Short mmCIF file of C-alpha atoms and ligand atoms in Angstrom, two decimals:
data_model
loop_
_atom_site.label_atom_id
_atom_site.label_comp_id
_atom_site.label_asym_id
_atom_site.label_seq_id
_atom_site.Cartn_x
_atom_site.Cartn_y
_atom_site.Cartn_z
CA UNK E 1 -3.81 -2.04 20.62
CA UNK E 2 -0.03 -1.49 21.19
CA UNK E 3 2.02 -0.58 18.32
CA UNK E 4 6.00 -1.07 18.56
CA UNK E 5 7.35 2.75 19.53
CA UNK E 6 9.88 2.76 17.01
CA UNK E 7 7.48 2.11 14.25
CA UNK E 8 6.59 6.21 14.71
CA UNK E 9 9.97 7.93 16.15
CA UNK E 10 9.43 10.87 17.96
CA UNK E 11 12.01 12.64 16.10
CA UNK E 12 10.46 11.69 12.43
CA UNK E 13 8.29 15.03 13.14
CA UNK E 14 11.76 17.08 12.89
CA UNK E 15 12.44 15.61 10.35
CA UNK E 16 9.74 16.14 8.14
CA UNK E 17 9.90 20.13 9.20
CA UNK E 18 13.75 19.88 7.54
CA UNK E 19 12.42 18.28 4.63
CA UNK E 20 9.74 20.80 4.53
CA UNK E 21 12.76 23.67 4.38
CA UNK E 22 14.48 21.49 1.95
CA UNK E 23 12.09 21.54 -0.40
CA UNK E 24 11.53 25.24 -0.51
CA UNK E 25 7.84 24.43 0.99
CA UNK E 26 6.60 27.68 3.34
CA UNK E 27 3.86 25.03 4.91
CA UNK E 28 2.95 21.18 4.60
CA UNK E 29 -1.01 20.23 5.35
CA UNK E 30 -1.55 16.76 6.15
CA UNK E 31 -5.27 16.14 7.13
CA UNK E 32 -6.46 12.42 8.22
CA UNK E 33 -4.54 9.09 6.29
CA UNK E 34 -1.48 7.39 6.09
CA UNK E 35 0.60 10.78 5.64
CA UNK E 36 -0.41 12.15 8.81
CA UNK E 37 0.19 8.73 10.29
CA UNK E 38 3.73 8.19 9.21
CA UNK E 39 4.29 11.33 10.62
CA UNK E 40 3.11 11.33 14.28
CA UNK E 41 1.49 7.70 14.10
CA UNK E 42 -2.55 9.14 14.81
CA UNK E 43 -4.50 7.49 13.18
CA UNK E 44 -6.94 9.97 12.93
CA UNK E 45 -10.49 9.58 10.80
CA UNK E 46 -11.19 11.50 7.57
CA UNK E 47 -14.06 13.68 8.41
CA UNK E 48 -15.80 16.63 6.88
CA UNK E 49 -14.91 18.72 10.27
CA UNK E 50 -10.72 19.50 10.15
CA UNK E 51 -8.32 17.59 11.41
CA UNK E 52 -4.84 19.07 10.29
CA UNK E 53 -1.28 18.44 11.01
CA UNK E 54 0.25 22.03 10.13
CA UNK E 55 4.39 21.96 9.69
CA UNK E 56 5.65 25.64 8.55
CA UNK E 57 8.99 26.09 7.69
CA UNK E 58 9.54 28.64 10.20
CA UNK E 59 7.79 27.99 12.85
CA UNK E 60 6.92 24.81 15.33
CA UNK E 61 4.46 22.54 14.14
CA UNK E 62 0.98 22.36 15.21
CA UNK E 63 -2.01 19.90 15.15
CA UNK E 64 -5.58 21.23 14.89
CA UNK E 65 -8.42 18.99 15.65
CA UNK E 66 -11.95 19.76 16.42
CA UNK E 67 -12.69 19.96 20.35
CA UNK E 68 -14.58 16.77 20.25
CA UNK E 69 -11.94 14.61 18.74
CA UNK E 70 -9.26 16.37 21.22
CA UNK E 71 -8.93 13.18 23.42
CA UNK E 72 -8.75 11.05 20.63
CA UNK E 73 -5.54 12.49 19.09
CA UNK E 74 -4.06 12.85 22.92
CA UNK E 75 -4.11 8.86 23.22
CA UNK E 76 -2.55 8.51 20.02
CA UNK E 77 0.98 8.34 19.89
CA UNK E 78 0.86 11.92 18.88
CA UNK E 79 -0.24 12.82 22.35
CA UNK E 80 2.95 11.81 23.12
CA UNK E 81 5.25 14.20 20.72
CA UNK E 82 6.26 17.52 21.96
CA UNK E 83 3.58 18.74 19.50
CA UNK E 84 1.05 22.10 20.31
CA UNK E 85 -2.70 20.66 19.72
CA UNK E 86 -5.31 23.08 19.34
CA UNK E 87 -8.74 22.60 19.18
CA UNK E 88 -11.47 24.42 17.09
CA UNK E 89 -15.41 24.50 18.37
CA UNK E 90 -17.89 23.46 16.47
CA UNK E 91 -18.79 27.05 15.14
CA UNK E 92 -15.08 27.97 14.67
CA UNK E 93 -13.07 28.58 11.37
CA UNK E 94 -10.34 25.99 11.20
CA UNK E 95 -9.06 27.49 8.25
CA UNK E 96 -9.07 30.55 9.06
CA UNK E 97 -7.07 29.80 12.22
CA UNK E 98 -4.08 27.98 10.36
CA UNK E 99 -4.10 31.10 7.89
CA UNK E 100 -4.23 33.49 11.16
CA UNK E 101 -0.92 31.16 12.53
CA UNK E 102 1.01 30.53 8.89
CA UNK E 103 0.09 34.16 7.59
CA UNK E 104 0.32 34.25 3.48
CA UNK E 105 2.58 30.96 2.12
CA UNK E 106 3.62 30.98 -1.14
CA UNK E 107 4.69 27.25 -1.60
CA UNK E 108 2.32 24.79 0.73
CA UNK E 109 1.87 21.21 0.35
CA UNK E 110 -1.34 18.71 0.99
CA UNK E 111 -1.83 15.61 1.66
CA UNK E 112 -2.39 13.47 -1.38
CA UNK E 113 -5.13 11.85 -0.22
CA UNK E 114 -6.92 14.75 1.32
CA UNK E 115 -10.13 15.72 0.69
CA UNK E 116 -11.11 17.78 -2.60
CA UNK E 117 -14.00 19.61 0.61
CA UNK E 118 -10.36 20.26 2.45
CA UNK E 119 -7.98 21.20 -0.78
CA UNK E 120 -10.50 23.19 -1.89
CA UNK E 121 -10.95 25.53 1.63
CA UNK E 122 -7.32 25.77 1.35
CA UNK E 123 -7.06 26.92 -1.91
CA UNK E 124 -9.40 29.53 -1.04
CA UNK E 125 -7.63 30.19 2.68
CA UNK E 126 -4.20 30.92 0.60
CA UNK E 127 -5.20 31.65 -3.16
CA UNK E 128 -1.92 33.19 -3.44
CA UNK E 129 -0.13 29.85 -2.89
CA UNK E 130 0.90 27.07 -5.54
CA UNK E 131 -0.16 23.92 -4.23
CA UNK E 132 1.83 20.78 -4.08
CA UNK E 133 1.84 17.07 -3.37
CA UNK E 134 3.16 16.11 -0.16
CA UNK E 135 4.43 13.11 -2.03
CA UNK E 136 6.90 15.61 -3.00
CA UNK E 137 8.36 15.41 0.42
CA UNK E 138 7.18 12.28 2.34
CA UNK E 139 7.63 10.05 -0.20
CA UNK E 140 11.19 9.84 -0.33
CA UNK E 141 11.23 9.25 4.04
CA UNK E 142 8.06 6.76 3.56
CA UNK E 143 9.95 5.02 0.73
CA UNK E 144 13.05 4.22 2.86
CA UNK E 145 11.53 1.53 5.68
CA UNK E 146 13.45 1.67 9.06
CA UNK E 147 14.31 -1.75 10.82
CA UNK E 148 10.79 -1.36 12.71
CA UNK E 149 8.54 -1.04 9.71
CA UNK E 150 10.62 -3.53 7.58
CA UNK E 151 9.33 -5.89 10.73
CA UNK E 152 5.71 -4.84 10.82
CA UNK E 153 5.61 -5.48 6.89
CA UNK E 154 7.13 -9.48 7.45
CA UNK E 155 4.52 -9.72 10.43
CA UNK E 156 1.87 -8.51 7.76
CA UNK E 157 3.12 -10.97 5.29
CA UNK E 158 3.59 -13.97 7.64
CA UNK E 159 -0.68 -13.55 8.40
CA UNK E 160 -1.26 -13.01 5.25
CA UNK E 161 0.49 -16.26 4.52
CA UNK E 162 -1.52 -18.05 7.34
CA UNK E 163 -4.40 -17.39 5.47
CA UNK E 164 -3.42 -18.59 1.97
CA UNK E 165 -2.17 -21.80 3.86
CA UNK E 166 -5.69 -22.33 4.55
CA UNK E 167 -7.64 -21.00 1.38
CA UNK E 168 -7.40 -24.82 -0.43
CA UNK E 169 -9.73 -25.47 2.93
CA UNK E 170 -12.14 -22.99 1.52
CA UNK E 171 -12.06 -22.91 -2.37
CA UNK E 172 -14.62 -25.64 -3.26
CA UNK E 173 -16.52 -26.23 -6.59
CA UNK E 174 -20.17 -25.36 -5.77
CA UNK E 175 -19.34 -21.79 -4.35
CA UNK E 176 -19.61 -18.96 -5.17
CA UNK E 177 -16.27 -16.55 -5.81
CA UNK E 178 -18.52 -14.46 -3.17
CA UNK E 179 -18.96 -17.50 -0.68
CA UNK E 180 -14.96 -18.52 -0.97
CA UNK E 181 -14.13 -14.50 -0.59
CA UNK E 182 -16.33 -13.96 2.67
CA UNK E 183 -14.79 -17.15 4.77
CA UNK E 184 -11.11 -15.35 3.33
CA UNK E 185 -11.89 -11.77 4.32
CA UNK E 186 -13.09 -13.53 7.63
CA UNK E 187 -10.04 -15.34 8.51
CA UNK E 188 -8.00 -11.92 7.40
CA UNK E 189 -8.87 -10.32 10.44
CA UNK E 190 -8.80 -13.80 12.37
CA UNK E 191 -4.89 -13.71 11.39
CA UNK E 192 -4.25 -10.60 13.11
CA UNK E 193 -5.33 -7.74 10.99
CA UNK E 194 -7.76 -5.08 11.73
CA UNK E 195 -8.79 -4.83 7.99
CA UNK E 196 -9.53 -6.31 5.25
CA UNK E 197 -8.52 -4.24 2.36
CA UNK E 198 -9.16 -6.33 -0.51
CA UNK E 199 -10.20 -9.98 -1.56
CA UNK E 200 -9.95 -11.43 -4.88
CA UNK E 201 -11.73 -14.60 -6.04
CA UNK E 202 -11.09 -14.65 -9.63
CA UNK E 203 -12.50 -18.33 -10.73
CA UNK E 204 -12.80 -19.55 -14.61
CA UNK E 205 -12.92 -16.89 -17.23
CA UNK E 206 -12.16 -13.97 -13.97
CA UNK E 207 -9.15 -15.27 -13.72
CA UNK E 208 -7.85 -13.69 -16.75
CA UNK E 209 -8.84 -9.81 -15.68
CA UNK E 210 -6.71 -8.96 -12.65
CA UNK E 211 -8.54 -6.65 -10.50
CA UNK E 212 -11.81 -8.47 -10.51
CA UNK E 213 -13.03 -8.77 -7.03
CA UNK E 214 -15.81 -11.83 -6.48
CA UNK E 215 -18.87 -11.96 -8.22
CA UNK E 216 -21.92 -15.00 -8.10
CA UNK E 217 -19.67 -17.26 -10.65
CA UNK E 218 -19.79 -20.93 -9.17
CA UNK E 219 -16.62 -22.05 -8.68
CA UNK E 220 -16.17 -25.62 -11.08
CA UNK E 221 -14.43 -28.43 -11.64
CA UNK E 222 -11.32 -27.51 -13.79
CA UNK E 223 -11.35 -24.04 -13.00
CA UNK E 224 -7.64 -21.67 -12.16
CA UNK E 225 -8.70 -19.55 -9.55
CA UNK E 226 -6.61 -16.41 -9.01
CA UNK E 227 -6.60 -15.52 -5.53
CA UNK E 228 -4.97 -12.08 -4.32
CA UNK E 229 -5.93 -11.06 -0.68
CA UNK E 230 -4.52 -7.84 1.82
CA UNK E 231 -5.07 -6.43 4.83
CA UNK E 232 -3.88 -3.48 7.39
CA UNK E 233 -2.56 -4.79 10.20
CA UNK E 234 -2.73 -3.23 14.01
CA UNK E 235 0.81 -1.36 13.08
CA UNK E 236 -0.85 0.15 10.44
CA UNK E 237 1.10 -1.62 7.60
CA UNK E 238 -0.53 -3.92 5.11
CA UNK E 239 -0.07 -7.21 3.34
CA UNK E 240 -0.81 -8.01 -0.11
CA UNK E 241 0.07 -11.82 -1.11
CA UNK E 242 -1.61 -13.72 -4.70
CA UNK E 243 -1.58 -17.22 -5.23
CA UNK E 244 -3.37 -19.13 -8.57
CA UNK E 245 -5.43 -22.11 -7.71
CA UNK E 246 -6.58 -25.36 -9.90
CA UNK E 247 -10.23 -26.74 -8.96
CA UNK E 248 -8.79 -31.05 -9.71
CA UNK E 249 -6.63 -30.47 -12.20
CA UNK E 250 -5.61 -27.57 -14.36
CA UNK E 251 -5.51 -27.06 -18.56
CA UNK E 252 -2.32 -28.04 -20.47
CA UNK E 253 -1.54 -24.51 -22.20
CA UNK E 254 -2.46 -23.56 -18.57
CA UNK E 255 0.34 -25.49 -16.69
CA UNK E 256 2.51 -24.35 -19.93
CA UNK E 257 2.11 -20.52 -19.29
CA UNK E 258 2.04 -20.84 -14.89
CA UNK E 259 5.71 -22.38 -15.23
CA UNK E 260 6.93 -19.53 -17.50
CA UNK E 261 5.48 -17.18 -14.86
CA UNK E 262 6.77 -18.81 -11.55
CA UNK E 263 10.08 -18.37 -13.21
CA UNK E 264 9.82 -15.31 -14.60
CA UNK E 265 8.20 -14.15 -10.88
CA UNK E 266 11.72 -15.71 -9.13
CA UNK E 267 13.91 -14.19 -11.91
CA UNK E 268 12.46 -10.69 -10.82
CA UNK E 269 12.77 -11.27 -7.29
CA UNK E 270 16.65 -12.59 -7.65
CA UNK E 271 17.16 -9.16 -9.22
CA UNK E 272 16.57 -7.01 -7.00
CA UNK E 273 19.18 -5.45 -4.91
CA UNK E 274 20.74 -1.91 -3.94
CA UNK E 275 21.56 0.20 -7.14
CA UNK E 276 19.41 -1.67 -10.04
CA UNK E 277 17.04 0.44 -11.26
CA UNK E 278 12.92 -0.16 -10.58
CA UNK E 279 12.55 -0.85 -14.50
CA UNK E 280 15.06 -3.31 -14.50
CA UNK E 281 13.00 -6.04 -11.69
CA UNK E 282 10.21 -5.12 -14.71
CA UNK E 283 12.29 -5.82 -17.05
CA UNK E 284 13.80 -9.41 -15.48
CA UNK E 285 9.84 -10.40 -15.55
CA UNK E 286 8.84 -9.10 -18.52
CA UNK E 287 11.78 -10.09 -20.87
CA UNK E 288 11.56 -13.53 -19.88
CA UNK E 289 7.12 -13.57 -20.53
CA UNK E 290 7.67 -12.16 -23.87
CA UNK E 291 10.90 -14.80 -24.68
CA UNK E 292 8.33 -17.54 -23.97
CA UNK E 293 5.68 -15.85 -26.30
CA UNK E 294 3.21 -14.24 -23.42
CA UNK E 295 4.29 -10.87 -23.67
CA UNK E 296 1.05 -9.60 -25.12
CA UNK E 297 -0.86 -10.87 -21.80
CA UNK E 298 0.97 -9.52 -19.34
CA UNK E 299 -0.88 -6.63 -19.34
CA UNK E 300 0.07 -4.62 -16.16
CA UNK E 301 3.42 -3.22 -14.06
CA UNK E 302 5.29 -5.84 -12.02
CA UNK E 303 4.64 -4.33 -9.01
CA UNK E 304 3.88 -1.44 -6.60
CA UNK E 305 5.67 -0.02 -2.90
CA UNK E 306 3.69 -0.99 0.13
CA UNK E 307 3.86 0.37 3.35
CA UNK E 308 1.40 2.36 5.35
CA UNK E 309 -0.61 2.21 1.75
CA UNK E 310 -0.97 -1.29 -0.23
CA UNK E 311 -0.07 1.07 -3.39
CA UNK E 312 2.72 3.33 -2.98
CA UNK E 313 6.15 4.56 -4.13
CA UNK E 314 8.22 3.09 -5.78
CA UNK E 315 6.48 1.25 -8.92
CA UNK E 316 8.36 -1.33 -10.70
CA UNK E 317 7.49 -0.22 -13.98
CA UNK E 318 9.04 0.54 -17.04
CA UNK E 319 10.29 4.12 -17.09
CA UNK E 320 10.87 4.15 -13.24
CA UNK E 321 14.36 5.00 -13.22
CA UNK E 322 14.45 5.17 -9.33
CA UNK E 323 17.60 3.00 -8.48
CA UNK E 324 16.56 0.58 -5.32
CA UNK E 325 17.94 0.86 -2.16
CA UNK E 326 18.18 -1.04 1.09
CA UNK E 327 14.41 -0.39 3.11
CA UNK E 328 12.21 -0.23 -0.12
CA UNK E 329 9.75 -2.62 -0.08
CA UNK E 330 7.52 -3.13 -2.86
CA UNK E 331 5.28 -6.19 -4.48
CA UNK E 332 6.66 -8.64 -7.76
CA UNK E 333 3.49 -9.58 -9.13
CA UNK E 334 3.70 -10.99 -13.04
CA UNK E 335 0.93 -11.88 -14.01
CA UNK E 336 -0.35 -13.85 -17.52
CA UNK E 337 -3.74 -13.51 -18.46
CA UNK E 338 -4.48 -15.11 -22.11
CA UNK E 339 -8.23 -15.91 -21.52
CA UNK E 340 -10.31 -18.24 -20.71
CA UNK E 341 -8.67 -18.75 -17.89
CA UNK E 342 -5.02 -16.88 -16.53
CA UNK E 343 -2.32 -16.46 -13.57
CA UNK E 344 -0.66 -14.07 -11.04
CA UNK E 345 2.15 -14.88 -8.57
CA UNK E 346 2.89 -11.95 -5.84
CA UNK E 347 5.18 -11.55 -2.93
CA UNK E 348 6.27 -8.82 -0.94
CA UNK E 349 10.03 -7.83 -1.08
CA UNK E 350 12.47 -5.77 0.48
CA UNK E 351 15.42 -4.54 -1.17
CA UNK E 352 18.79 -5.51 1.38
CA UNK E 353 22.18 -5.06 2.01
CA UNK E 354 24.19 -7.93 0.92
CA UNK E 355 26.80 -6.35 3.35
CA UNK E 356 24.31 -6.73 6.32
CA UNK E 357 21.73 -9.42 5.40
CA UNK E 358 23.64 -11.80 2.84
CA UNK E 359 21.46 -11.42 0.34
CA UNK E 360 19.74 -7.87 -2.02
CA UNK E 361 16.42 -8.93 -1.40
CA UNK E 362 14.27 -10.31 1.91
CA UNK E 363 10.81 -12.06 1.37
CA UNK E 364 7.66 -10.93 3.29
CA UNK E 365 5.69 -13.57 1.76
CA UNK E 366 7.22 -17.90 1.76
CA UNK E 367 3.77 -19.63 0.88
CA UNK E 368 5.21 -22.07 -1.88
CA UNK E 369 4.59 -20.99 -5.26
CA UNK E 370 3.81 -23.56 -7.23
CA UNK E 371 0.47 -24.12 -8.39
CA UNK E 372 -1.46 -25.56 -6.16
CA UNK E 373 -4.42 -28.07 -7.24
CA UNK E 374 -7.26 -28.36 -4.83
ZN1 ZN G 1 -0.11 -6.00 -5.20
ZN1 ZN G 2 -2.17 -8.16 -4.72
ZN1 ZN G 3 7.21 -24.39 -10.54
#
């Protein structure tokens, strides 16, 4: 599995440490997930034994694994980083060996998705300390995509893509949401990812509640079937792509409210561009849902970042006064969802340069979006 070198710089390590300093932080604790990945690209597993990526402000970094997962984290590209690793038996005291190296911090960060067994230990290692997100400091470098990741996230969209072209092949009346959603989930990995994050099949009535996954509904004749699919790809970074499906033909007040969304889906994405705020791509979606009397059923945030997480900084949602720059990537995703039946359209986006790229906004996702009828 060979990942693109520049996807995990050798120098993004340093950087982190000056962020650390910047931030008034005495210590940042990143245990297994994507934190520790963007960092010094291991991939490590979350376990209950320690695995710990230690950056003090004053002092080199250090990465503490147990002894048995030692070769593991030398293969990865952290192996490769001028970066101390130091092992703990299976008897040792992990914690007490970063406390024994960092002394008493006042200021130390965690991983956000570390462990409650892990935040805990460390609460008790340094009950002195306040304890902070690491968001607090990572998520302004993850937010900002470099040339390399802004490539692994169009290679994520273009499988996820592949797959869509294929799902009229699969969506038949007669199966299951289940059936339709394992032949997807197969061909996610057959596209080139390493896993499937999420598949949903919402068919009929499922349609209109937007995080429903599959269930044992047959699919039928007539149906809108709301299809949004992801995956993690080799590099790490994951796709996230939704396209609405009609089983023969679809409802008039259906094919009323799908044009209002496509619209209002391609008004957002025109929108976006260096300097306009994250509420305001909400806002081009929203406004023009609740001009054409849909407001009330569009019942969630037009999108989320993506990256080395398929839900991460920066939201495009009212009250996110963030203003876009060039690197963020994030998902448009309207969605309308009166009942007995509704629709989502998503793509991935990355805010551009104009100066550079001709236009504010790249897609990561070109399957058409017009309603397709199976
Ligand atoms: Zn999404
Ligand atoms: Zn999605
Ligand atoms: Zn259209």
């Amino acid at each position: 599995m060979s990942t693109d070198p520049a996807l995990y710089p050798s120098e993004r390590l340093a950087q982190v440490a000056d962020a650390v300093r910047a931030a008034d932080l005495d210590v940042l604790l990143l245990t297994p997930g994507p934190d520790l990945r963007y960092v010094t690209g291991y991939d490590a597993k979350q376990l209950e034994r320690l695995t710990c990526l230690v950056v003090p402000a004053r002092r080199e970094a250090f990465l503490v694994v147990p002894a048995l997962e030692l070769k593991a984290a030398q293969a990865s590209p952290a192996g490769a980083l001028s970066l101390e690793i130091v092992t703990w038996e299976e008897t040792g005291h992990p914690f007490g060996l970063i406390k024994k190296a960092v002394g008493d911090p006042r200021e130390i960060a965690l991983s956000d998705r570390m462990w409650a067994l892990h935040a805990l230990q460390f609460r008790d290692a340094f009950p002195g300390a306040r304890q902070h997100l690491a968001s607090t400091v990572l998520s302004p470098l993850r937010m900002r995509k470099s040339a390399a990741e802004i490539a692994a996230l169009a290679a994520a969209g273009e499988a996820i893509d592949r797959v869509h072209a294929n799902v009229p092949r699969w969506l038949k009346t007669g199966l299951t949401e289940r059936q339709v959603g394992a032949k997807i989930a197969e061909a996610i990995i057959a596209e080139g990812h390493v896993q499937v994050d999420f598949v949903i099949v919402g068919s009929g009535p499922n349609a209109a509640s937007p995080h429903h996954e599959v269930s044992d509904r047959v699919i039928q004749d007539g149906d809108v079937v709301v299809v949004d699919i992801g995956g993690t790809m080799p590099s790490g970074y994951c796709s996230d792509c939704t396209r609405t499906y009609a089983m023969g033909h679809a409802p008039d007040d259906f094919t009323k409210y799908y044009e209002v969304l496509h619209t209002a889906q391609e008004a957002a994405t025109r929108s976006v561009r260096p300097g306009v705020t994250a509420e305001s791509v909400d806002r081009a979606a929203r406004e023009l849902i609740a001009d054409a009397g849909y407001g009330q059923w569009f019942i969630h945030r037009t999108g989320h970042g993506i990256g080395l997480e398929s839900h991460e900084d920066p939201y495009i949602v009212a009250g996110n006064t963030i203003p876009l720059e060039a690197g963020m990537a994030f998902s448009i995703e309207p969605g309308i969802y009166p009942g007995p039946h509704g629709a989502r359209i998503e793509d991935i986006v990355v805010c551009a340069d104009p100066a550079a790229t001709g236009s504010g906004v790249q897609l990561m996702n070109n399957a058409p979006r017009d309603l397709v009828i199976v």
